[in-house]
PDB file of C-alpha atoms in Angstrom:
ATOM      1  CA  MET P   1      16.678 142.512 114.972  1.00  0.00           C
ATOM      2  CA  GLY P   2      16.540 140.358 118.096  1.00  0.00           C
ATOM      3  CA  ASN P   3      17.799 141.223 121.539  1.00  0.00           C
ATOM      4  CA  PRO P   4      21.285 139.809 122.084  1.00  0.00           C
ATOM      5  CA  TYR P   5      20.738 139.726 125.833  1.00  0.00           C
ATOM      6  CA  ALA P   6      17.471 137.767 125.615  1.00  0.00           C
ATOM      7  CA  PRO P   7      17.496 134.129 126.782  1.00  0.00           C
ATOM      8  CA  PRO P   8      17.671 131.519 124.002  1.00  0.00           C
ATOM      9  CA  ARG P   9      14.450 130.182 122.611  1.00  0.00           C
ATOM     10  CA  PRO P  10      13.399 126.696 123.643  1.00  0.00           C
ATOM     11  CA  GLY P  11      14.752 124.029 121.218  1.00  0.00           C
ATOM     12  CA  ALA P  12      17.422 126.288 119.750  1.00  0.00           C
ATOM     13  CA  GLN P  13      21.006 125.051 119.961  1.00  0.00           C
ATOM     14  CA  LYS P  14      23.790 127.285 121.124  1.00  0.00           C
ATOM     15  CA  PRO P  15      26.468 127.526 118.427  1.00  0.00           C
ATOM     16  CA  THR P  16      29.813 126.122 119.470  1.00  0.00           C
ATOM     17  CA  ASP P  17      33.220 127.707 118.885  1.00  0.00           C
ATOM     18  CA  GLU P  18      33.961 125.317 116.018  1.00  0.00           C
ATOM     19  CA  ALA P  19      30.702 126.189 114.265  1.00  0.00           C
ATOM     20  CA  ARG P  20      31.470 129.897 114.508  1.00  0.00           C
ATOM     21  CA  GLN P  21      34.840 129.582 112.749  1.00  0.00           C
ATOM     22  CA  PRO P  22      34.717 129.692 108.956  1.00  0.00           C
ATOM     23  CA  THR P  23      35.960 126.632 107.055  1.00  0.00           C
ATOM     24  CA  PRO P  24      39.090 127.468 104.980  1.00  0.00           C
ATOM     25  CA  PRO P  25      38.926 126.542 101.308  1.00  0.00           C
ATOM     26  CA  PRO P  26      41.208 123.700 100.114  1.00  0.00           C
ATOM     27  CA  VAL P  27      44.629 124.955  99.000  1.00  0.00           C
ATOM     28  CA  GLN P  28      45.947 123.732  95.666  1.00  0.00           C
ATOM     29  CA  GLY P  29      49.738 123.617  95.898  1.00  0.00           C
ATOM     30  CA  PRO P  30      52.354 122.928  93.242  1.00  0.00           C
ATOM     31  CA  PRO P  31      52.845 119.365  91.964  1.00  0.00           C
ATOM     32  CA  GLY P  32      54.605 117.179  94.531  1.00  0.00           C
ATOM     33  CA  ALA P  33      53.481 119.318  97.500  1.00  0.00           C
ATOM     34  CA  PRO P  34      51.980 117.536 100.511  1.00  0.00           C
ATOM     35  CA  ARG P  35      48.236 117.079 100.194  1.00  0.00           C
ATOM     36  CA  GLY P  36      45.627 117.531 102.837  1.00  0.00           C
ATOM     37  CA  PRO P  37      43.794 114.747 104.602  1.00  0.00           C
ATOM     38  CA  GLN P  38      40.698 115.221 102.455  1.00  0.00           C
ATOM     39  CA  GLN P  39      42.531 114.342  99.243  1.00  0.00           C
ATOM     40  CA  GLY P  40      43.800 110.947  98.198  1.00  0.00           C
ATOM     41  CA  PRO P  41      47.414 109.910  97.655  1.00  0.00           C
ATOM     42  CA  PRO P  42      49.287 111.243  94.636  1.00  0.00           C
ATOM     43  CA  PRO P  43      49.156 109.194  91.468  1.00  0.00           C
ATOM     44  CA  GLY P  44      51.539 106.245  91.339  1.00  0.00           C
ATOM     45  CA  HIS P  45      51.688 105.883  95.142  1.00  0.00           C
ATOM     46  CA  GLY P  46      49.425 103.118  96.289  1.00  0.00           C
ATOM     47  CA  PRO P  47      48.887 101.831  99.809  1.00  0.00           C
ATOM     48  CA  THR P  48      52.031  99.739  99.673  1.00  0.00           C
ATOM     49  CA  GLY P  49      54.435 102.512  98.669  1.00  0.00           C
ATOM     50  CA  PRO P  50      55.741 103.894  95.383  1.00  0.00           C
ATOM     51  CA  GLY P  51      54.662 101.962  92.361  1.00  0.00           C
ATOM     52  CA  GLY P  52      51.462 100.599  93.903  1.00  0.00           C
ATOM     53  CA  PRO P  53      51.042  97.059  95.162  1.00  0.00           C
ATOM     54  CA  SER P  54      53.855  95.738  92.996  1.00  0.00           C
ATOM     55  CA  GLY P  55      56.546  97.233  95.275  1.00  0.00           C
ATOM     56  CA  PRO P  56      59.365  99.766  94.886  1.00  0.00           C
ATOM     57  CA  GLY P  57      60.281  98.647  91.420  1.00  0.00           C
ATOM     58  CA  GLY P  58      57.016  99.937  89.945  1.00  0.00           C
ATOM     59  CA  PRO P  59      54.528  97.962  87.884  1.00  0.00           C
ATOM     60  CA  GLY P  60      55.989  94.722  86.633  1.00  0.00           C
ATOM     61  CA  LYS P  61      59.129  94.968  88.827  1.00  0.00           C
ATOM     62  CA  PRO P  62      58.587  93.043  92.079  1.00  0.00           C
ATOM     63  CA  ASP P  63      60.754  93.442  95.138  1.00  0.00           C
ATOM     64  CA  PRO P  64      63.849  91.166  94.836  1.00  0.00           C
ATOM     65  CA  LEU P  65      63.732  90.204  98.534  1.00  0.00           C
ATOM     66  CA  ALA P  66      60.177  88.938  98.088  1.00  0.00           C
ATOM     67  CA  GLN P  67      61.446  86.263  95.676  1.00  0.00           C
ATOM     68  CA  VAL P  68      64.050  84.840  98.116  1.00  0.00           C
ATOM     69  CA  ASP P  69      63.034  81.521  99.646  1.00  0.00           C
ATOM     70  CA  PRO P  70      62.986  81.861 103.466  1.00  0.00           C
ATOM     71  CA  GLU P  71      64.708  78.493 103.879  1.00  0.00           C
ATOM     72  CA  GLN P  72      67.446  79.489 101.438  1.00  0.00           C
ATOM     73  CA  LEU P  73      67.852  82.836 103.208  1.00  0.00           C
ATOM     74  CA  ARG P  74      68.174  81.061 106.565  1.00  0.00           C
ATOM     75  CA  ALA P  75      70.792  78.633 105.214  1.00  0.00           C
ATOM     76  CA  THR P  76      72.777  81.467 103.618  1.00  0.00           C
ATOM     77  CA  THR P  77      72.758  83.476 106.833  1.00  0.00           C
ATOM     78  CA  ARG P  78      73.943  80.424 108.763  1.00  0.00           C
ATOM     79  CA  GLN P  79      76.861  79.873 106.367  1.00  0.00           C
ATOM     80  CA  VAL P  80      77.910  83.531 106.578  1.00  0.00           C
ATOM     81  CA  LEU P  81      77.771  83.322 110.386  1.00  0.00           C
ATOM     82  CA  HIS P  82      79.951  80.202 110.456  1.00  0.00           C
ATOM     83  CA  PHE P  83      82.447  81.904 108.162  1.00  0.00           C
ATOM     84  CA  GLY P  84      82.608  84.934 110.446  1.00  0.00           C
ATOM     85  CA  LEU P  85      83.162  82.807 113.567  1.00  0.00           C
ATOM     86  CA  LEU P  86      85.911  80.768 111.899  1.00  0.00           C
ATOM     87  CA  MET P  87      87.594  83.946 110.734  1.00  0.00           C
ATOM     88  CA  LEU P  88      87.574  85.234 114.317  1.00  0.00           C
ATOM     89  CA  VAL P  89      89.113  81.960 115.570  1.00  0.00           C
ATOM     90  CA  THR P  90      91.803  82.208 112.872  1.00  0.00           C
ATOM     91  CA  LEU P  91      92.616  85.759 113.919  1.00  0.00           C
ATOM     92  CA  VAL P  92      92.867  84.811 117.601  1.00  0.00           C
ATOM     93  CA  THR P  93      95.077  81.765 117.013  1.00  0.00           C
ATOM     94  CA  SER P  94      97.396  83.736 114.720  1.00  0.00           C
ATOM     95  CA  SER P  95      98.326  85.986 117.661  1.00  0.00           C
ATOM     96  CA  LEU P  96      99.562  83.078 119.818  1.00  0.00           C
ATOM     97  CA  ALA P  97     103.198  82.176 120.395  1.00  0.00           C
ATOM     98  CA  PHE P  98     104.896  80.558 117.418  1.00  0.00           C
ATOM     99  CA  PRO P  99     104.674  76.843 118.136  1.00  0.00           C
ATOM    100  CA  TRP P 100     100.937  77.223 118.783  1.00  0.00           C
ATOM    101  CA  ARG P 101     100.508  79.638 115.899  1.00  0.00           C
ATOM    102  CA  VAL P 102     100.731  76.710 113.482  1.00  0.00           C
ATOM    103  CA  ALA P 103      97.176  75.766 114.476  1.00  0.00           C
ATOM    104  CA  SER P 104      95.972  79.006 112.880  1.00  0.00           C
ATOM    105  CA  LEU P 105      97.018  77.644 109.478  1.00  0.00           C
ATOM    106  CA  PHE P 106      94.565  74.763 109.910  1.00  0.00           C
ATOM    107  CA  PHE P 107      91.798  77.179 110.919  1.00  0.00           C
ATOM    108  CA  ALA P 108      92.682  79.427 107.969  1.00  0.00           C
ATOM    109  CA  VAL P 109      92.220  76.556 105.492  1.00  0.00           C
ATOM    110  CA  VAL P 110      88.867  75.635 107.044  1.00  0.00           C
ATOM    111  CA  THR P 111      87.836  79.310 107.009  1.00  0.00           C
ATOM    112  CA  ILE P 112      88.692  79.610 103.310  1.00  0.00           C
ATOM    113  CA  VAL P 113      86.536  76.574 102.517  1.00  0.00           C
ATOM    114  CA  PHE P 114      83.585  77.971 104.491  1.00  0.00           C
ATOM    115  CA  GLY P 115      84.165  81.412 102.978  1.00  0.00           C
ATOM    116  CA  VAL P 116      83.928  80.080  99.421  1.00  0.00           C
ATOM    117  CA  ARG P 117      80.714  78.226 100.318  1.00  0.00           C
ATOM    118  CA  ALA P 118      79.234  81.357 101.934  1.00  0.00           C
ATOM    119  CA  LEU P 119      80.191  83.462  98.907  1.00  0.00           C
ATOM    120  CA  ARG P 120      78.506  81.015  96.538  1.00  0.00           C
ATOM    121  CA  ALA P 121      75.398  80.869  98.745  1.00  0.00           C
ATOM    122  CA  VAL P 122      75.086  84.669  98.856  1.00  0.00           C
ATOM    123  CA  TRP P 123      75.591  84.843  95.088  1.00  0.00           C
ATOM    124  CA  ARG P 124      72.931  82.196  94.413  1.00  0.00           C
ATOM    125  CA  ALA P 125      70.439  83.815  96.795  1.00  0.00           C
ATOM    126  CA  ARG P 126      70.948  87.138  94.965  1.00  0.00           C
ATOM    127  CA  LEU P 127      71.045  89.072  98.213  1.00  0.00           C
ATOM    128  CA  GLY P 128      71.753  92.718  97.652  1.00  0.00           C
ATOM    129  CA  GLY P 129      73.460  95.186  99.935  1.00  0.00           C
ATOM    130  CA  ALA P 130      76.901  94.917 101.465  1.00  0.00           C
ATOM    131  CA  LEU P 131      76.761  91.199 102.328  1.00  0.00           C
ATOM    132  CA  LEU P 132      78.468  89.954  99.161  1.00  0.00           C
ATOM    133  CA  PRO P 133      81.348  92.505  99.297  1.00  0.00           C
ATOM    134  CA  ALA P 134      81.809  91.857 103.041  1.00  0.00           C
ATOM    135  CA  VAL P 135      82.161  88.098 102.527  1.00  0.00           C
ATOM    136  CA  ALA P 136      84.551  88.680  99.604  1.00  0.00           C
ATOM    137  CA  VAL P 137      86.741  91.037 101.660  1.00  0.00           C
ATOM    138  CA  GLY P 138      86.784  88.592 104.589  1.00  0.00           C
ATOM    139  CA  LEU P 139      87.803  85.786 102.260  1.00  0.00           C
ATOM    140  CA  GLY P 140      90.622  87.907 100.838  1.00  0.00           C
ATOM    141  CA  LEU P 141      91.905  88.737 104.323  1.00  0.00           C
ATOM    142  CA  THR P 142      91.866  85.066 105.298  1.00  0.00           C
ATOM    143  CA  VAL P 143      93.857  84.120 102.193  1.00  0.00           C
ATOM    144  CA  THR P 144      96.406  86.856 103.014  1.00  0.00           C
ATOM    145  CA  MET P 145      96.738  85.608 106.598  1.00  0.00           C
ATOM    146  CA  SER P 146      97.210  82.027 105.439  1.00  0.00           C
ATOM    147  CA  LEU P 147      99.988  83.063 103.034  1.00  0.00           C
ATOM    148  CA  SER P 148     101.706  84.902 105.883  1.00  0.00           C
ATOM    149  CA  MET P 149     101.465  81.774 108.060  1.00  0.00           C
ATOM    150  CA  ILE P 150     102.947  79.629 105.290  1.00  0.00           C
ATOM    151  CA  GLY P 151     105.858  82.079 105.111  1.00  0.00           C
ATOM    152  CA  GLY P 152     106.324  81.701 108.866  1.00  0.00           C
ATOM    153  CA  LEU P 153     106.480  77.918 108.483  1.00  0.00           C
ATOM    154  CA  ALA P 154     109.166  78.301 105.831  1.00  0.00           C
ATOM    155  CA  MET P 155     111.267  80.328 108.299  1.00  0.00           C
ATOM    156  CA  TRP P 156     110.737  77.915 111.167  1.00  0.00           C
ATOM    157  CA  ASP P 157     114.213  78.298 112.709  1.00  0.00           C
ATOM    158  CA  ILE P 158     114.091  82.095 112.553  1.00  0.00           C
ATOM    159  CA  GLU P 159     110.631  82.152 114.127  1.00  0.00           C
ATOM    160  CA  MET P 160     111.696  79.798 116.918  1.00  0.00           C
ATOM    161  CA  ASP P 161     114.805  81.905 117.670  1.00  0.00           C
ATOM    162  CA  ASN P 162     112.690  85.052 117.738  1.00  0.00           C
ATOM    163  CA  GLN P 163     110.182  83.440 120.110  1.00  0.00           C
ATOM    164  CA  ALA P 164     112.990  82.293 122.426  1.00  0.00           C
ATOM    165  CA  CYS P 165     114.412  85.826 122.390  1.00  0.00           C
ATOM    166  CA  LEU P 166     111.024  87.336 123.215  1.00  0.00           C
ATOM    167  CA  ASP P 167     110.479  84.836 126.049  1.00  0.00           C
ATOM    168  CA  GLY P 168     113.717  85.990 127.697  1.00  0.00           C
ATOM    169  CA  ALA P 169     113.162  89.725 127.014  1.00  0.00           C
ATOM    170  CA  ILE P 170     111.974  91.513 130.148  1.00  0.00           C
ATOM    171  CA  THR P 171     112.512  95.160 129.274  1.00  0.00           C
ATOM    172  CA  VAL P 172     111.246  97.150 126.313  1.00  0.00           C
ATOM    173  CA  ALA P 173     114.807  97.644 125.075  1.00  0.00           C
ATOM    174  CA  ALA P 174     115.333  93.885 125.023  1.00  0.00           C
ATOM    175  CA  GLN P 175     112.136  93.401 123.042  1.00  0.00           C
ATOM    176  CA  GLN P 176     113.252  96.029 120.530  1.00  0.00           C
ATOM    177  CA  GLU P 177     116.590  94.241 120.208  1.00  0.00           C
ATOM    178  CA  CYS P 178     114.749  90.990 119.478  1.00  0.00           C
ATOM    179  CA  ALA P 179     112.710  92.771 116.801  1.00  0.00           C
ATOM    180  CA  VAL P 180     115.873  94.134 115.161  1.00  0.00           C
ATOM    181  CA  GLN P 181     117.519  90.706 115.163  1.00  0.00           C
ATOM    182  CA  TYR P 182     114.358  89.149 113.749  1.00  0.00           C
ATOM    183  CA  GLU P 183     114.214  91.617 110.850  1.00  0.00           C
ATOM    184  CA  GLN P 184     117.914  91.121 110.083  1.00  0.00           C
ATOM    185  CA  ALA P 185     117.489  87.332 110.108  1.00  0.00           C
ATOM    186  CA  ARG P 186     114.502  87.572 107.758  1.00  0.00           C
ATOM    187  CA  GLU P 187     116.372  89.809 105.344  1.00  0.00           C
ATOM    188  CA  GLN P 188     119.330  87.440 105.346  1.00  0.00           C
ATOM    189  CA  TRP P 189     117.039  84.451 104.754  1.00  0.00           C
ATOM    190  CA  THR P 190     115.378  86.251 101.831  1.00  0.00           C
ATOM    191  CA  LYS P 191     118.762  87.063 100.289  1.00  0.00           C
ATOM    192  CA  ASP P 192     119.871  83.445 100.676  1.00  0.00           C
ATOM    193  CA  GLN P 193     116.692  82.204  98.990  1.00  0.00           C
ATOM    194  CA  LEU P 194     117.015  84.669  96.107  1.00  0.00           C
ATOM    195  CA  GLY P 195     120.717  83.886  95.662  1.00  0.00           C
ATOM    196  CA  ARG P 196     120.071  80.210  94.986  1.00  0.00           C
TER     197      ARG P 196
END
């Protein structure tokens, strides 16, 4: 047995702290448990994700976004953007005073045309996600707004009287009185139309 207090022999290396610690044996966990760095990835998970290099759909099922033509995707996105901007313009013009509100009917018709084109483009591009339902809902809202504007054109005299009343109403009570008169005039107009 050597002397622990003796100086080290020439050429001998002093053991480091890492060399003194024992190496733990590899732990085998249950299936699906995370594996250590010394083991490879679990079966079926290649370097590109689940299913290997063929994408998330597994072997023989490529990613649907990989099949979309970039030019077609760019054109579809542009059409959806134009539809959204026209819908915003229609919404803004529909909140104007009545004589100027008629312009919103023109924008609504143009928005419907662009909305149908955007819906067809999204359908042809087979883009998943919420884009197709969002365009469909926006198109439905635009159609509803345009029908409401057509109804306002049919009641032109009532709308003009209501706008004149609102222009002269200064207080909140006067505005409420205009609203009551407007509703009564609309109900009377509806009864007259149904009684014909």
